[in-house]
PDB file of C-alpha atoms in Angstrom:
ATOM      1  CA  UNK C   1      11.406 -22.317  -0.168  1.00 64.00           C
ATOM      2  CA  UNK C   2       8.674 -21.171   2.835  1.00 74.00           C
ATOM      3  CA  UNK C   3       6.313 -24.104   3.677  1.00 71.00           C
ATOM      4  CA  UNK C   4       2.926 -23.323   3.615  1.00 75.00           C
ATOM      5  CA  UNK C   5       1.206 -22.144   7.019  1.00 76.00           C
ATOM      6  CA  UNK C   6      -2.567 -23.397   8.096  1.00 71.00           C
ATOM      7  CA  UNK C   7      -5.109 -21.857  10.009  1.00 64.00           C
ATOM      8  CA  UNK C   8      -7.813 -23.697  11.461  1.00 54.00           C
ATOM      9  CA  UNK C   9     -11.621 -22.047  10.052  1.00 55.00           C
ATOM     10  CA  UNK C  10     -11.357 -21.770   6.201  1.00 53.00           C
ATOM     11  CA  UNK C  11     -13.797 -19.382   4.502  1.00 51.00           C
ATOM     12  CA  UNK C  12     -16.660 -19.668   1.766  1.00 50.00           C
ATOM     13  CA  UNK C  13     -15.822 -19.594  -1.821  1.00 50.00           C
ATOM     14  CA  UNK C  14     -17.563 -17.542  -4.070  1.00 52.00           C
ATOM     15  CA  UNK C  15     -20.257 -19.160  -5.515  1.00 47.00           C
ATOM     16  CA  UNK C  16     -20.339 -21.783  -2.650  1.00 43.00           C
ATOM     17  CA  UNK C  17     -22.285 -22.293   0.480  1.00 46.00           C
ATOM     18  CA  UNK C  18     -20.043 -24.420   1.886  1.00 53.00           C
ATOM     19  CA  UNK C  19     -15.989 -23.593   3.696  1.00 64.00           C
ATOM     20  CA  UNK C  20     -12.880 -24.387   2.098  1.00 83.00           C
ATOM     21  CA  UNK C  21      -9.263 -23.689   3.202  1.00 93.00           C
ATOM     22  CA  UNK C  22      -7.659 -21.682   0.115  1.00 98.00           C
ATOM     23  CA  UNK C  23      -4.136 -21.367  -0.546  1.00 98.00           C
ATOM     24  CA  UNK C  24      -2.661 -17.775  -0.551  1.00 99.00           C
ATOM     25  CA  UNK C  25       0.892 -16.641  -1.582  1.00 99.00           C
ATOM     26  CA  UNK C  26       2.203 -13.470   0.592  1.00 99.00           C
ATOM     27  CA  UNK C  27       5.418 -11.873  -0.907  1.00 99.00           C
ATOM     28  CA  UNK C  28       7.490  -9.483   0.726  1.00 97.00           C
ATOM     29  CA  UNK C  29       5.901 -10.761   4.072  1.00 98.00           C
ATOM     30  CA  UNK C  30       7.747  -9.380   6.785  1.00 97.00           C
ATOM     31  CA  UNK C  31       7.963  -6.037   5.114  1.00 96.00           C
ATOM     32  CA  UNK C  32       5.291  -3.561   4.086  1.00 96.00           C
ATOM     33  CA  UNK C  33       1.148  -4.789   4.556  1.00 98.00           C
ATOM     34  CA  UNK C  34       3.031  -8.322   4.531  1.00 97.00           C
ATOM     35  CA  UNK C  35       2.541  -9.186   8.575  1.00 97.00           C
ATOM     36  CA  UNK C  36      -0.878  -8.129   9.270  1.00 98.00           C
ATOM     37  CA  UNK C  37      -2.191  -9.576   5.912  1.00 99.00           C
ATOM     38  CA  UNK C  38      -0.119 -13.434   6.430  1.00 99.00           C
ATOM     39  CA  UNK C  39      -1.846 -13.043  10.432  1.00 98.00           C
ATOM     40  CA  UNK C  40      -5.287 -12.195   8.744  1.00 98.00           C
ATOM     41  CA  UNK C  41      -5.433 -14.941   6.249  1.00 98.00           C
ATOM     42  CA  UNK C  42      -4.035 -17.718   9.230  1.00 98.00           C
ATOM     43  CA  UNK C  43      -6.976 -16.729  11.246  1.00 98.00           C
ATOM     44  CA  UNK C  44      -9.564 -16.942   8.553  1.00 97.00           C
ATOM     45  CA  UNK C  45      -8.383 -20.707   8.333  1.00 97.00           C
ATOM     46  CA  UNK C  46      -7.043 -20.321   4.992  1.00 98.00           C
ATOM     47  CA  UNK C  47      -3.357 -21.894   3.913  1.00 98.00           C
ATOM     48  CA  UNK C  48      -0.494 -19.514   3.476  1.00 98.00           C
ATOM     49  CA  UNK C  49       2.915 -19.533   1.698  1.00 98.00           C
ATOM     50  CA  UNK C  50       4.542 -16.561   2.887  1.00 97.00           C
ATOM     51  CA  UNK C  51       7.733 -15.360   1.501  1.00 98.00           C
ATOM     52  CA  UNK C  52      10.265 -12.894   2.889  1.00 97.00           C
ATOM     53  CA  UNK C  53      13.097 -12.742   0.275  1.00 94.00           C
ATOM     54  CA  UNK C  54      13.363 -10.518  -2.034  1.00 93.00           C
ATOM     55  CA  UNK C  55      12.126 -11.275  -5.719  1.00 97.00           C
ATOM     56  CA  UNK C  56      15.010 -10.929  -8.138  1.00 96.00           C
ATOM     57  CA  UNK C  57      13.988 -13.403 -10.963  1.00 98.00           C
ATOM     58  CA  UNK C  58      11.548 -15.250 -13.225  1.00 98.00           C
ATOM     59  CA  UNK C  59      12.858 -18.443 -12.741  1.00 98.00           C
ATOM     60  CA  UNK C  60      12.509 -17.776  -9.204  1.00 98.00           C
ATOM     61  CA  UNK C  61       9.347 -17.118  -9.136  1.00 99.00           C
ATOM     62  CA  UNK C  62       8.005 -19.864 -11.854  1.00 98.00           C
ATOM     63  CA  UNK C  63      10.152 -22.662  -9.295  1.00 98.00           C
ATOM     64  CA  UNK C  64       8.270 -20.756  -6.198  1.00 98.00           C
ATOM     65  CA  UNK C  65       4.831 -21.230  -8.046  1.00 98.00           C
ATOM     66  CA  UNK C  66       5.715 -24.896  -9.229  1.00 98.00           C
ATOM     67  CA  UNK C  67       6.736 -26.068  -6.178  1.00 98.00           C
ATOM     68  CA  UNK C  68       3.651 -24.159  -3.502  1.00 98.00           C
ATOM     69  CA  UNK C  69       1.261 -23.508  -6.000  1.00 98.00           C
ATOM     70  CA  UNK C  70      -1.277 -23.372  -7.884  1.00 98.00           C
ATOM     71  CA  UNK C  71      -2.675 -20.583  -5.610  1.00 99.00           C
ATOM     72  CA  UNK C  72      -6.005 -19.526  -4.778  1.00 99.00           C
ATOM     73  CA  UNK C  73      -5.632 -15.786  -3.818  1.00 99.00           C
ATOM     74  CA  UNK C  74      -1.551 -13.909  -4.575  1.00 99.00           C
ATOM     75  CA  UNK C  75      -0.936 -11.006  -2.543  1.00 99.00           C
ATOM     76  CA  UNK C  76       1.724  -8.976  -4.405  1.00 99.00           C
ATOM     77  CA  UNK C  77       2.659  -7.412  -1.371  1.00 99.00           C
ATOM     78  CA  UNK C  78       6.320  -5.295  -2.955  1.00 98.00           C
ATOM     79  CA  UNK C  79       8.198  -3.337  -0.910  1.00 97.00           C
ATOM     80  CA  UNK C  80      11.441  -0.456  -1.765  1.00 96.00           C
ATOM     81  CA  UNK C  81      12.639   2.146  -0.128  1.00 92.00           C
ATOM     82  CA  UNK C  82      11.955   5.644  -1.298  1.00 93.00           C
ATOM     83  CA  UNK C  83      14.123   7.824  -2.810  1.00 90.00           C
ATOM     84  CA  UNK C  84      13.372  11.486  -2.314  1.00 93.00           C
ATOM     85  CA  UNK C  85      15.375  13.507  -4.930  1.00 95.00           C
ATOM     86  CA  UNK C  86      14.471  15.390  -7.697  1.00 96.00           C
ATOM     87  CA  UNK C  87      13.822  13.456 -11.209  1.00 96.00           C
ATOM     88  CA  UNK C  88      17.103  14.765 -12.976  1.00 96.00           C
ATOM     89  CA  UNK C  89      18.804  12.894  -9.647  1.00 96.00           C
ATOM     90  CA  UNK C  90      17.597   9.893 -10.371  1.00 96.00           C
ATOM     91  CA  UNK C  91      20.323   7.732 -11.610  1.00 96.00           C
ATOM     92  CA  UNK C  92      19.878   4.359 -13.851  1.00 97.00           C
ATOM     93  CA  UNK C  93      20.660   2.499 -10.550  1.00 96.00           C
ATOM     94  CA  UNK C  94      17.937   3.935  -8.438  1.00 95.00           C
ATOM     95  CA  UNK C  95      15.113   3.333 -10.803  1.00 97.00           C
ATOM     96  CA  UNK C  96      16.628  -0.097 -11.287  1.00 97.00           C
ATOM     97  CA  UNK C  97      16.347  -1.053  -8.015  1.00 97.00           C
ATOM     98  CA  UNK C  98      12.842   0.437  -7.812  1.00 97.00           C
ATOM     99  CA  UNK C  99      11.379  -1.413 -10.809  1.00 98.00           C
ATOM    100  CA  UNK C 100      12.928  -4.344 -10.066  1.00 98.00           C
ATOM    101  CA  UNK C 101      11.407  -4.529  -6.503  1.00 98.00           C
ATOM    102  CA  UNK C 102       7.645  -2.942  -7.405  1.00 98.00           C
ATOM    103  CA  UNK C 103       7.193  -3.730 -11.133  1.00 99.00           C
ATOM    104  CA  UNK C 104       9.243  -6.769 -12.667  1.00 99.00           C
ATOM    105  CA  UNK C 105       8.096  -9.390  -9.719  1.00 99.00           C
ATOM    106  CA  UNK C 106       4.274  -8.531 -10.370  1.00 99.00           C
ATOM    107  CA  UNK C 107       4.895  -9.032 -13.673  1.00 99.00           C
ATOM    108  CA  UNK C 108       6.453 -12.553 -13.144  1.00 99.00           C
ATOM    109  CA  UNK C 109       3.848 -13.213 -10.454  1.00 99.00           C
ATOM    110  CA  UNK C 110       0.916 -12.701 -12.766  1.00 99.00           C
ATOM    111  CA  UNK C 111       2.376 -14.971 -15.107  1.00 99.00           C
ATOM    112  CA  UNK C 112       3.102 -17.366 -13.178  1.00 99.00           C
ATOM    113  CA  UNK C 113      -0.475 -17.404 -11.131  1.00 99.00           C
ATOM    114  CA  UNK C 114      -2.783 -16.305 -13.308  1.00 99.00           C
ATOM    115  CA  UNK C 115      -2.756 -19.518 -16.290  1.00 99.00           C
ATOM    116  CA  UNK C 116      -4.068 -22.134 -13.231  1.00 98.00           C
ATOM    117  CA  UNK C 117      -6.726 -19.534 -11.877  1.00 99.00           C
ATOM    118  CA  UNK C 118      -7.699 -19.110 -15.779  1.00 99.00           C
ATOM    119  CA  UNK C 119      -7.898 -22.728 -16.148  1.00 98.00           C
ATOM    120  CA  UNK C 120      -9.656 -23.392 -12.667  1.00 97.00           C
ATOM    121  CA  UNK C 121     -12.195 -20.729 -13.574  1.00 98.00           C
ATOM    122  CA  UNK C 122     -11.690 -18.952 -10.235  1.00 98.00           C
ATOM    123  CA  UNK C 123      -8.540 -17.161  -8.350  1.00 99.00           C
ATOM    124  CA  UNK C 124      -7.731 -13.544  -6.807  1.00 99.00           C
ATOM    125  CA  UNK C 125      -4.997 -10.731  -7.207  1.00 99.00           C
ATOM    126  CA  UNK C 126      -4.237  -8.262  -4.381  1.00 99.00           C
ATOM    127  CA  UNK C 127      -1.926  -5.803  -5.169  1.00 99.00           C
ATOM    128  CA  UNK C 128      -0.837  -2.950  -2.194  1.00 98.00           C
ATOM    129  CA  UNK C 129       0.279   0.128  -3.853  1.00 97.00           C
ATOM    130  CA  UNK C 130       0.721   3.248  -2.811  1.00 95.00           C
ATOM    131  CA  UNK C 131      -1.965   6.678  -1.928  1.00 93.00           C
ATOM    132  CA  UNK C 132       0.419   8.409  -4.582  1.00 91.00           C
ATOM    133  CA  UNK C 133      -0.805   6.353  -7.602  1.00 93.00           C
ATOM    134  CA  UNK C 134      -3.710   8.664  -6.298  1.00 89.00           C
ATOM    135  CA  UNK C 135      -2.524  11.656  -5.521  1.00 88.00           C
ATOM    136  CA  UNK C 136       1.113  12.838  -6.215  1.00 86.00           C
ATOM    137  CA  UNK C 137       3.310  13.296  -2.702  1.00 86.00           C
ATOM    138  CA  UNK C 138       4.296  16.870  -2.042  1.00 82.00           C
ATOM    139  CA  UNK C 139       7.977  15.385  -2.156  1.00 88.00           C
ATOM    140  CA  UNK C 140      10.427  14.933  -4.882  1.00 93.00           C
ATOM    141  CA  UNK C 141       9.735  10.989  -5.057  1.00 94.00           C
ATOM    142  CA  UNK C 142       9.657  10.989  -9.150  1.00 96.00           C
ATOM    143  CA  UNK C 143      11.010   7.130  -8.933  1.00 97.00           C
ATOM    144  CA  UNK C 144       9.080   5.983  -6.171  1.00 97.00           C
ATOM    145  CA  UNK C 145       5.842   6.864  -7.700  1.00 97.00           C
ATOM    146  CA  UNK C 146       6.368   6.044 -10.799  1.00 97.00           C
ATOM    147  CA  UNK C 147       7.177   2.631 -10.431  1.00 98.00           C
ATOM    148  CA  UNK C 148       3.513   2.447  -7.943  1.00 98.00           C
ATOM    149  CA  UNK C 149       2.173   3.798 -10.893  1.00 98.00           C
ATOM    150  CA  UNK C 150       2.666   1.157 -12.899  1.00 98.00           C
ATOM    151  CA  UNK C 151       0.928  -1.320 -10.354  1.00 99.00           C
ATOM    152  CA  UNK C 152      -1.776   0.338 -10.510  1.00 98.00           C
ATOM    153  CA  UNK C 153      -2.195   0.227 -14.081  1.00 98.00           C
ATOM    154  CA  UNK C 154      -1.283  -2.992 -14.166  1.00 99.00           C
ATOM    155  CA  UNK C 155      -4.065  -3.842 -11.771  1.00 99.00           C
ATOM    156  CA  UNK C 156      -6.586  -2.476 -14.141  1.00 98.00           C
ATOM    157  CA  UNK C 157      -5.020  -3.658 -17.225  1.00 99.00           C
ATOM    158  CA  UNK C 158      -5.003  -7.278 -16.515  1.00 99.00           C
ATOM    159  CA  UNK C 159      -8.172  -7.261 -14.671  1.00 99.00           C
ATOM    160  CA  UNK C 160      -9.882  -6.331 -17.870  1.00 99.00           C
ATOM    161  CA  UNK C 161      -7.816  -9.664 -19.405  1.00 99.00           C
ATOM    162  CA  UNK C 162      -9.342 -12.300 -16.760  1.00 99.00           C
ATOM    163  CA  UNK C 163     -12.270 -11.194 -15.305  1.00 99.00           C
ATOM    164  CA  UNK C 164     -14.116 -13.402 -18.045  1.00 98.00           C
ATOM    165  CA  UNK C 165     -12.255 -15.966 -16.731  1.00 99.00           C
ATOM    166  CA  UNK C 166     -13.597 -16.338 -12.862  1.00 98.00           C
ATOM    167  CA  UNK C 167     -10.368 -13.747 -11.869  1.00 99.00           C
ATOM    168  CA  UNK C 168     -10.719 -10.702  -9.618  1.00 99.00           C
ATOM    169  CA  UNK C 169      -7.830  -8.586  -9.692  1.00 99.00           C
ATOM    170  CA  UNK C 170      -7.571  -5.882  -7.447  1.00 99.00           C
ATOM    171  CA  UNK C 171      -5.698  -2.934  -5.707  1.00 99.00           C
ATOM    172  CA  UNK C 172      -5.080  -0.692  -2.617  1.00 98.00           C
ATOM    173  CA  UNK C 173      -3.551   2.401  -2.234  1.00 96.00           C
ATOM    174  CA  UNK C 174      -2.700   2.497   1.342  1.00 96.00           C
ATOM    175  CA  UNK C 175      -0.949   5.637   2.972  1.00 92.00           C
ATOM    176  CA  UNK C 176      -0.582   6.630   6.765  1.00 91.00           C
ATOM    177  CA  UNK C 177      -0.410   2.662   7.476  1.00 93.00           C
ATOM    178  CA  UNK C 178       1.335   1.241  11.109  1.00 91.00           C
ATOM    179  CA  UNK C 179       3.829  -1.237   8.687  1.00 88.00           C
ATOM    180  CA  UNK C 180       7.501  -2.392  10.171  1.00 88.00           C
ATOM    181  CA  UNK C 181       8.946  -0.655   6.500  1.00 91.00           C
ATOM    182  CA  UNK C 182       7.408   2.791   6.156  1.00 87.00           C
ATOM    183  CA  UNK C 183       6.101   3.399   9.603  1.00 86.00           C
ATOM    184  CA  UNK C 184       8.080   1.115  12.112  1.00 86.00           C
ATOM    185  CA  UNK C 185       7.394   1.144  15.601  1.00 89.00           C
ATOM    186  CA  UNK C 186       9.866   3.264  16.773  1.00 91.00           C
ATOM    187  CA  UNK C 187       8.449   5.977  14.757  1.00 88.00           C
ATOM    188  CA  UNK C 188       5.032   5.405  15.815  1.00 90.00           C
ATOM    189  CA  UNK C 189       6.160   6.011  19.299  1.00 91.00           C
ATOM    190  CA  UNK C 190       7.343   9.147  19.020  1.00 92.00           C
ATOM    191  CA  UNK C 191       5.280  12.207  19.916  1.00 93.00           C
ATOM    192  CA  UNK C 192       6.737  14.902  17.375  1.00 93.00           C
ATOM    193  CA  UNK C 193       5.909  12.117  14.540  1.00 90.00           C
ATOM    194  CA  UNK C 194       2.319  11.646  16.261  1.00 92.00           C
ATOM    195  CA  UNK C 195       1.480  15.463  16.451  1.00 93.00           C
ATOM    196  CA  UNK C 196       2.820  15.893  12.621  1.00 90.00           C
ATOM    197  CA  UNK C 197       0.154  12.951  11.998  1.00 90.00           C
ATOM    198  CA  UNK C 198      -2.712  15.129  13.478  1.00 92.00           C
ATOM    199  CA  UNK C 199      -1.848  17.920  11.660  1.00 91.00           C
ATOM    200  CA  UNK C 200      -1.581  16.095   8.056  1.00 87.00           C
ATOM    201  CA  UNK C 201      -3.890  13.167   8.194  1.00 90.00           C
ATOM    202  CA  UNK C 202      -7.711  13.944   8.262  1.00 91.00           C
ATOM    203  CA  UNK C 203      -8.420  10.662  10.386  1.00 93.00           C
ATOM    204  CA  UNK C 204      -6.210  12.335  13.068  1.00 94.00           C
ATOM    205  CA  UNK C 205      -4.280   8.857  13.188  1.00 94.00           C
ATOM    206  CA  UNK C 206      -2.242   6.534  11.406  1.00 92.00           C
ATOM    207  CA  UNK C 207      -4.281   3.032  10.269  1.00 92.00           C
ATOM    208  CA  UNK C 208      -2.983  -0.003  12.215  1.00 94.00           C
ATOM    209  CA  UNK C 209      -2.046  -3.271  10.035  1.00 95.00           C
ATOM    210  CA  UNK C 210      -5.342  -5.021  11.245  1.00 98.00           C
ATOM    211  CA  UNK C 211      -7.129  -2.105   9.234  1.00 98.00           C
ATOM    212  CA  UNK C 212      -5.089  -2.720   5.890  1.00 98.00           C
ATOM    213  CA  UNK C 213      -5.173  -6.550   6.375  1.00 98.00           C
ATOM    214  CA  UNK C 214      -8.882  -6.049   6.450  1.00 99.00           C
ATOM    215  CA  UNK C 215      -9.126  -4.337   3.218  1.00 98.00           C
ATOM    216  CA  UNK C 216      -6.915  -7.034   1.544  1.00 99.00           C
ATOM    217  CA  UNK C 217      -9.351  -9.610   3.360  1.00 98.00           C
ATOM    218  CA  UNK C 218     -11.645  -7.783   1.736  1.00 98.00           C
ATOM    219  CA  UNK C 219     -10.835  -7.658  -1.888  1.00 99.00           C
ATOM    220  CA  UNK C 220     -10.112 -11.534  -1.301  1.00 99.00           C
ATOM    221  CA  UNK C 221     -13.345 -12.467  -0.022  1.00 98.00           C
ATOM    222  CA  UNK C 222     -16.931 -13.190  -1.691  1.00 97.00           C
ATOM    223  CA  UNK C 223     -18.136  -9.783  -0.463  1.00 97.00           C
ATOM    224  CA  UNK C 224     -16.442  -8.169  -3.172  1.00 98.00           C
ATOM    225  CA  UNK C 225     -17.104 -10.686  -5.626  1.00 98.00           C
ATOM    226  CA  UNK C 226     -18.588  -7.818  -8.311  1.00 98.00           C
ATOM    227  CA  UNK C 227     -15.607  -5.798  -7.482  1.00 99.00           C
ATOM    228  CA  UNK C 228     -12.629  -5.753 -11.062  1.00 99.00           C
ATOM    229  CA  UNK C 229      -9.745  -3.562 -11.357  1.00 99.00           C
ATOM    230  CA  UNK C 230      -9.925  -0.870  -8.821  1.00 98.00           C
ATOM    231  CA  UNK C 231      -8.090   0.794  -6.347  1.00 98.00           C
ATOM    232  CA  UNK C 232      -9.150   1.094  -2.837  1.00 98.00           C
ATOM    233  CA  UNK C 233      -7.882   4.290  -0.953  1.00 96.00           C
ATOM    234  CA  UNK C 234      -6.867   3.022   2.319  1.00 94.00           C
ATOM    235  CA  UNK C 235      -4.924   6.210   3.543  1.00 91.00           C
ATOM    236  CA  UNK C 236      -7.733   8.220   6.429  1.00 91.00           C
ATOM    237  CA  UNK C 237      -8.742  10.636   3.634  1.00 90.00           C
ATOM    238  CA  UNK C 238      -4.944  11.979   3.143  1.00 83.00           C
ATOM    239  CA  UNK C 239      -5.660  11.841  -0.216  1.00 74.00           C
ATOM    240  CA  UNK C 240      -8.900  13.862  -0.724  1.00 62.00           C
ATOM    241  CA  UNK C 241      -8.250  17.520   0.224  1.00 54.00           C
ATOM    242  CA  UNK C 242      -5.389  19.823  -0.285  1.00 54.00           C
ATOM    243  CA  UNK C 243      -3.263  20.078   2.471  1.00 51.00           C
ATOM    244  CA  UNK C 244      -0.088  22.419   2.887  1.00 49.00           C
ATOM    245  CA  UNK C 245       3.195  20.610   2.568  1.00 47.00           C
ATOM    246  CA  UNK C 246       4.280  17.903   4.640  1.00 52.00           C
ATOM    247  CA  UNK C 247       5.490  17.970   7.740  1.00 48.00           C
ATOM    248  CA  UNK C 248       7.381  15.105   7.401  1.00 51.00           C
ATOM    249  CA  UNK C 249       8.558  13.252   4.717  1.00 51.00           C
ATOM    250  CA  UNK C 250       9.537  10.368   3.432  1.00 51.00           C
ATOM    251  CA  UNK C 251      12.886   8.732   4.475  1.00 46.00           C
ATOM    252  CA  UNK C 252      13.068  11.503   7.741  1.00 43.00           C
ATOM    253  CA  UNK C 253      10.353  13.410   9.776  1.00 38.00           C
ATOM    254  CA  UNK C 254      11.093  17.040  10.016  1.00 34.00           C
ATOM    255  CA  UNK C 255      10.346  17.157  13.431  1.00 32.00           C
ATOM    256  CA  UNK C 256      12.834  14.289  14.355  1.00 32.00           C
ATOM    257  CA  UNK C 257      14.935  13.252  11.642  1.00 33.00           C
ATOM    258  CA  UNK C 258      15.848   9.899  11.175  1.00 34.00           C
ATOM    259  CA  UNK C 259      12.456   8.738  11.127  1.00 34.00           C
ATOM    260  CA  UNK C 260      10.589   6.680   8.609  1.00 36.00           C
ATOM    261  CA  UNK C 261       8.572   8.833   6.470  1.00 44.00           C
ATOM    262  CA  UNK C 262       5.425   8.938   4.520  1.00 44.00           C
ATOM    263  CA  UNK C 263       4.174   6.850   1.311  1.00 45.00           C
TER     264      UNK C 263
END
């Protein structure tokens, strides 16, 4: 099990004047919105419980939450690779694997958070998704998106359950995101992935991980303390005008395969 992380300020509860050092659970953290959103919450002061393996289990989860929580703020940050195929190729193992890494572990993380932030009359969900819950991808990523999908309306559903309780949940829908699992470095760097960029995100530029973190900060903070079940688009406006097919895609950019593609 990860041991909890400090950072040194601490922040203002809602409903408080005065700081307090909260406890936040990161999953998935060295994948996806994971390290710029465990950096964020260390240098607002609060105490973090990041965790990089993979969850494959209730039980799992329930011992994780015994033995770190009860948490203050869970950032179900999930992370699976995409499969770009058409529907009718997507076999039983694919979607499997993709509901088992997007949409089983929230489901076991809201359980197993959500009874002490009912109880304690206060807590926070954060859940990254994806643009495509949105606005469908150009690609054949039938799986991918439908397993984001149910995130999101999971995120609305069971913010409709707590929020009588003292419990924000929340969403994102980040796209065109710096992140070391759908935009690593190496394909940041290169120029024939930063000119297809220009040409397909209205921003002109990918967002760095500071600029998601700071949406998830966000949603976690007292400024959005009116805000229940939504989705934030986080994506430069990729998903609010038409736009001609891709120029890359996910799992390869056109102009140099091999590279990480779009969400």
């Amino acid at each position: 099990m990860p041991a909890p992380r400090r950072g040194t300020q601490g922040v203002r509860a809602e409903g408080y004047g005065a700081r307090v050092r909260r406890r936040v659970l990161v999953t998935d953290a060295t994948e996806f919105l994971g390290p710029g959103v465990v950096a964020r919450f260390l240098a607002e002061g609060d105490e973090v419980v990041d965790v990089a393996e993979p969850l494959r289990s209730r039980a799992q989860v329930e011992a994780l939450v015994a033995q770190h929580g009860p948490f203050d703020v869970l950032v179900a940050n999930l992370e699976a690779p995409i499969t770009v195929a058409p529907v009718e190729e997507h076999d039983d193992a694919t979607l499997a694997e993709l509901f088992d890494r997007l949409v089983h572990p929230l489901f076991w993380l809201l359980g197993a958070c959500l009874p002490p932030m009912r109880e304690q009359g206060a807590g926070i969900v954060v859940v990254p998704t994806s643009a495509t819950v949105l606005r469908s991808s150009s690609h054949p990523i039938a799986g991918y998106e439908a397993a984001r999908a149910a995130q999101a309306a999971l995120v609305r559903s069971v913010a409709r359950e707590v929020a009588g309780d003292g419990v924000r949940v929340n969403g994102l829908a980040p796209n065109f995101i710096e992140n070391p699992s759908y935009f690593p470095p190496e394909t940041v760097a290169d120029p024939d992935f930063q000119r297809a960029v220009r040409a397909e995100v209205p921003a002109r530029r990918l967002g760095s991980a500071e600029e998601a973190a700071a949406v998830v900060w966000w949603l976690a903070s007292p400024e959005s303390s009116y805000v229940h079940g939504t989705v934030v688009p986080t994506d430069g406006a990729g998903g609010s005008v038409e736009r001609p097919r891709r120029t890359f895609r996910p799992g390869g950019c056109a102009a140099a395969p091999g590279h990480s593609g779009c969400r």
